[in-house]
Amino acid sequence: AQSVSQHNHHVILSEAASLELGCNYSYGGTVNLFWYVQYPGQHLQLLLKYFSGDPLVKGIKGFEAEFIKSKFSFNLRKPSVQWSDTAEYFCAANTGNQFYFGTGTSLTVIP
Amino acid sequence: EAGVAQSPRYKIIEKRQSVAFWCNPISGHATLYWYQQILGQGPKLLIQFQNNGVVDDSQLPKDRFSAERLKGVDSTLKIQPAKLEDSAVYLCASRRQGLGPYEQYFGPGTRLTVT
């Protein structure tokens, strides 16, 4: 069965620090990849997605992610985080109609 | 475009009681998902509908959980009887039909507390 792994469970950063959250998936076929964010008290919303083409995808709020097929990875990055980026971040892989979510990474940004 | 609607937003019940959650997906979205999200974990799929048919319910505890989507639009998820470990947020998501890279759209969730 397909699975998604997020190795960073809790990350604490100071404002302006750079961010990289790891995501690995286990599926050898065609897969679409997503990063979702859940701000405190809000519902899950899409940050960015990859399905083909340029492996470096840009999303909202200055986030980007790089798809590295050889490493089965789709890491999320942001060069300079803000206090408002404090949230839970979920990586998800999609094949057909099925979605597989990672366990999430809790990011706390200290002003 | 209206988002995915869920109700109630919060529910507190005692163990062994029953509870029902309602979801109205985005108009035109054929695929509907129910997830259970326990604090500190990622969403876990309970059941997936394509129109009014069940695509995947392999992780639904069928002895106590049931779900339906009779007219292929809104859906209800029921728990009867509830257990303490059912305390979680129940998320509904919808998605366009097809194999394209269509993302899921999530509702605000229903936070269930079983005491």
Tab-separated table of N, CA, C and O in Angstrom, chain A residues 32 34 36 38 41-46 49-51 90 94 96-99 101-104, chain B residues 31 33 35 37 40-43 48 50 56 91 95 98-104 106-108:
chain	number	residue	atom	x	y	z
A	32	ASN	N	0.426	12.251	-8.107
A	32	ASN	CA	0.303	13.686	-7.910
A	32	ASN	C	0.613	13.983	-6.445
A	32	ASN	O	0.243	13.215	-5.561
A	34	PHE	N	0.851	16.845	-3.150
A	34	PHE	CA	0.237	18.055	-2.620
A	34	PHE	C	0.837	18.398	-1.265
A	34	PHE	O	1.252	17.512	-0.511
A	36	TYR	N	-0.720	20.524	1.966
A	36	TYR	CA	-1.848	21.235	2.555
A	36	TYR	C	-1.394	21.889	3.853
A	36	TYR	O	-0.495	21.391	4.537
A	38	GLN	N	-2.895	23.715	7.564
A	38	GLN	CA	-4.046	23.908	8.452
A	38	GLN	C	-3.644	24.926	9.512
A	38	GLN	O	-2.900	24.614	10.445
A	41	GLY	N	-7.419	26.667	14.031
A	41	GLY	CA	-8.847	26.947	13.969
A	41	GLY	C	-9.430	26.985	12.577
A	41	GLY	O	-10.611	27.290	12.408
A	42	GLN	N	-8.626	26.690	11.573
A	42	GLN	CA	-9.124	26.738	10.201
A	42	GLN	C	-9.081	25.356	9.561
A	42	GLN	O	-8.511	24.416	10.099
A	43	HIS	N	-9.712	25.253	8.385
A	43	HIS	CA	-9.728	23.965	7.717
A	43	HIS	C	-8.494	23.794	6.826
A	43	HIS	O	-7.771	24.754	6.543
A	44	LEU	N	-8.261	22.575	6.425
A	44	LEU	CA	-7.158	22.262	5.525
A	44	LEU	C	-7.319	23.007	4.205
A	44	LEU	O	-8.388	23.013	3.612
A	45	GLN	N	-6.226	23.596	3.759
A	45	GLN	CA	-6.275	24.263	2.465
A	45	GLN	C	-4.998	23.973	1.691
A	45	GLN	O	-3.947	23.716	2.262
A	46	LEU	N	-5.114	24.047	0.380
A	46	LEU	CA	-4.016	23.684	-0.495
A	46	LEU	C	-2.936	24.770	-0.513
A	46	LEU	O	-3.236	25.948	-0.682
A	49	LYS	N	0.733	22.101	-5.457
A	49	LYS	CA	0.607	20.735	-5.955
A	49	LYS	C	1.557	20.529	-7.130
A	49	LYS	O	1.926	21.477	-7.839
A	50	TYR	N	1.924	19.275	-7.336
A	50	TYR	CA	2.751	18.892	-8.463
A	50	TYR	C	2.092	17.714	-9.166
A	50	TYR	O	1.676	16.740	-8.530
A	51	PHE	N	2.052	17.801	-10.519
A	51	PHE	CA	1.576	16.641	-11.256
A	51	PHE	C	2.447	16.322	-12.461
A	51	PHE	O	2.527	15.185	-12.901
A	90	PHE	N	0.679	19.280	5.964
A	90	PHE	CA	0.461	17.886	5.579
A	90	PHE	C	0.861	17.681	4.128
A	90	PHE	O	0.429	18.423	3.242
A	94	ASN	N	-1.443	11.386	-4.344
A	94	ASN	CA	-2.709	11.006	-4.982
A	94	ASN	C	-2.437	10.125	-6.192
A	94	ASN	O	-1.634	10.485	-7.046
A	96	GLY	N	-5.021	8.079	-8.896
A	96	GLY	CA	-6.421	7.882	-9.217
A	96	GLY	C	-7.274	8.760	-8.339
A	96	GLY	O	-7.072	9.973	-8.267
A	97	ASN	N	-8.252	8.161	-7.655
A	97	ASN	CA	-9.103	8.918	-6.759
A	97	ASN	C	-8.661	8.831	-5.306
A	97	ASN	O	-9.318	9.364	-4.421
A	98	GLN	N	-7.568	8.153	-5.042
A	98	GLN	CA	-7.152	7.914	-3.664
A	98	GLN	C	-6.068	8.888	-3.222
A	98	GLN	O	-5.150	9.210	-3.980
A	99	PHE	N	-6.214	9.335	-1.994
A	99	PHE	CA	-5.249	10.243	-1.388
A	99	PHE	C	-4.644	9.580	-0.155
A	99	PHE	O	-5.331	8.901	0.607
A	101	PHE	N	-2.242	10.656	3.156
A	101	PHE	CA	-1.691	11.782	3.904
A	101	PHE	C	-0.573	11.347	4.831
A	101	PHE	O	-0.599	10.259	5.400
A	102	GLY	N	0.397	12.232	5.002
A	102	GLY	CA	1.386	12.043	6.028
A	102	GLY	C	0.810	12.414	7.379
A	102	GLY	O	-0.322	12.902	7.484
A	103	THR	N	1.582	12.217	8.412
A	103	THR	CA	1.113	12.470	9.773
A	103	THR	C	1.183	13.940	10.153
A	103	THR	O	0.675	14.334	11.194
A	104	GLY	N	1.797	14.742	9.301
A	104	GLY	CA	1.801	16.177	9.540
A	104	GLY	C	3.035	16.668	10.279
A	104	GLY	O	3.688	15.922	11.021
B	31	THR	N	-16.773	13.260	-6.289
B	31	THR	CA	-16.098	12.430	-5.294
B	31	THR	C	-16.168	13.093	-3.932
B	31	THR	O	-15.874	14.286	-3.794
B	33	TYR	N	-15.213	12.446	0.305
B	33	TYR	CA	-14.416	11.673	1.257
B	33	TYR	C	-14.807	12.057	2.688
B	33	TYR	O	-15.047	13.222	2.978
B	35	TYR	N	-12.989	11.721	6.435
B	35	TYR	CA	-11.756	11.417	7.129
B	35	TYR	C	-11.962	11.564	8.636
B	35	TYR	O	-12.759	12.382	9.089
B	37	GLN	N	-9.609	12.621	11.839
B	37	GLN	CA	-8.314	13.186	12.198
B	37	GLN	C	-8.198	13.267	13.711
B	37	GLN	O	-8.851	14.098	14.347
B	40	GLY	N	-2.919	15.424	16.451
B	40	GLY	CA	-1.510	15.099	16.243
B	40	GLY	C	-1.247	14.119	15.121
B	40	GLY	O	-0.101	13.722	14.906
B	41	GLN	N	-2.301	13.746	14.409
B	41	GLN	CA	-2.138	12.794	13.308
B	41	GLN	C	-2.695	13.375	12.017
B	41	GLN	O	-3.432	14.356	12.032
B	42	GLY	N	-2.356	12.721	10.926
B	42	GLY	CA	-2.899	13.136	9.641
B	42	GLY	C	-4.289	12.570	9.432
B	42	GLY	O	-4.717	11.658	10.142
B	43	PRO	N	-5.006	13.101	8.465
B	43	PRO	CA	-6.343	12.574	8.177
B	43	PRO	C	-6.282	11.107	7.767
B	43	PRO	O	-5.441	10.706	6.970
B	48	GLN	N	-14.991	6.666	0.958
B	48	GLN	CA	-14.931	7.495	-0.237
B	48	GLN	C	-16.096	7.124	-1.141
B	48	GLN	O	-16.346	5.946	-1.395
B	50	GLN	N	-18.058	7.865	-4.906
B	50	GLN	CA	-18.049	8.410	-6.255
B	50	GLN	C	-19.524	8.501	-6.642
B	50	GLN	O	-20.186	7.470	-6.813
B	56	ASP	N	-14.385	3.157	-1.592
B	56	ASP	CA	-13.458	2.570	-0.631
B	56	ASP	C	-14.002	2.790	0.765
B	56	ASP	O	-14.199	3.935	1.168
B	91	LEU	N	-13.582	15.084	9.076
B	91	LEU	CA	-13.434	15.981	7.941
B	91	LEU	C	-14.162	15.420	6.730
B	91	LEU	O	-14.100	14.220	6.459
B	95	ARG	N	-14.028	16.510	-4.391
B	95	ARG	CA	-13.058	16.619	-5.479
B	95	ARG	C	-13.781	16.414	-6.800
B	95	ARG	O	-14.749	15.651	-6.889
B	98	GLY	N	-12.505	12.429	-12.030
B	98	GLY	CA	-11.488	12.268	-13.049
B	98	GLY	C	-10.142	11.955	-12.444
B	98	GLY	O	-9.938	12.056	-11.231
B	99	LEU	N	-9.210	11.602	-13.318
B	99	LEU	CA	-7.895	11.176	-12.856
B	99	LEU	C	-6.873	12.298	-12.916
B	99	LEU	O	-5.695	12.070	-12.718
B	100	GLY	N	-7.314	13.505	-13.211
B	100	GLY	CA	-6.386	14.629	-13.260
B	100	GLY	C	-5.887	15.007	-11.883
B	100	GLY	O	-6.345	14.484	-10.874
B	101	PRO	N	-4.962	15.948	-11.839
B	101	PRO	CA	-4.377	16.367	-10.562
B	101	PRO	C	-5.302	17.308	-9.807
B	101	PRO	O	-4.928	18.429	-9.457
B	102	TYR	N	-6.477	16.854	-9.541
B	102	TYR	CA	-7.457	17.701	-8.873
B	102	TYR	C	-7.307	17.555	-7.374
B	102	TYR	O	-7.313	16.457	-6.838
B	103	GLU	N	-7.207	18.700	-6.709
B	103	GLU	CA	-7.025	18.623	-5.267
B	103	GLU	C	-8.353	18.406	-4.572
B	103	GLU	O	-9.426	18.586	-5.135
B	104	GLN	N	-8.253	18.001	-3.331
B	104	GLN	CA	-9.423	17.896	-2.482
B	104	GLN	C	-9.693	19.251	-1.832
B	104	GLN	O	-8.770	19.981	-1.489
B	106	PHE	N	-11.512	20.787	1.472
B	106	PHE	CA	-11.952	20.326	2.787
B	106	PHE	C	-12.958	21.274	3.423
B	106	PHE	O	-12.872	22.497	3.265
B	107	GLY	N	-13.869	20.676	4.173
B	107	GLY	CA	-14.750	21.464	5.011
B	107	GLY	C	-14.077	21.787	6.330
B	107	GLY	O	-12.947	21.357	6.585
B	108	PRO	N	-14.759	22.542	7.198
B	108	PRO	CA	-14.163	22.960	8.470
B	108	PRO	C	-14.063	21.833	9.484
B	108	PRO	O	-13.357	21.962	10.473
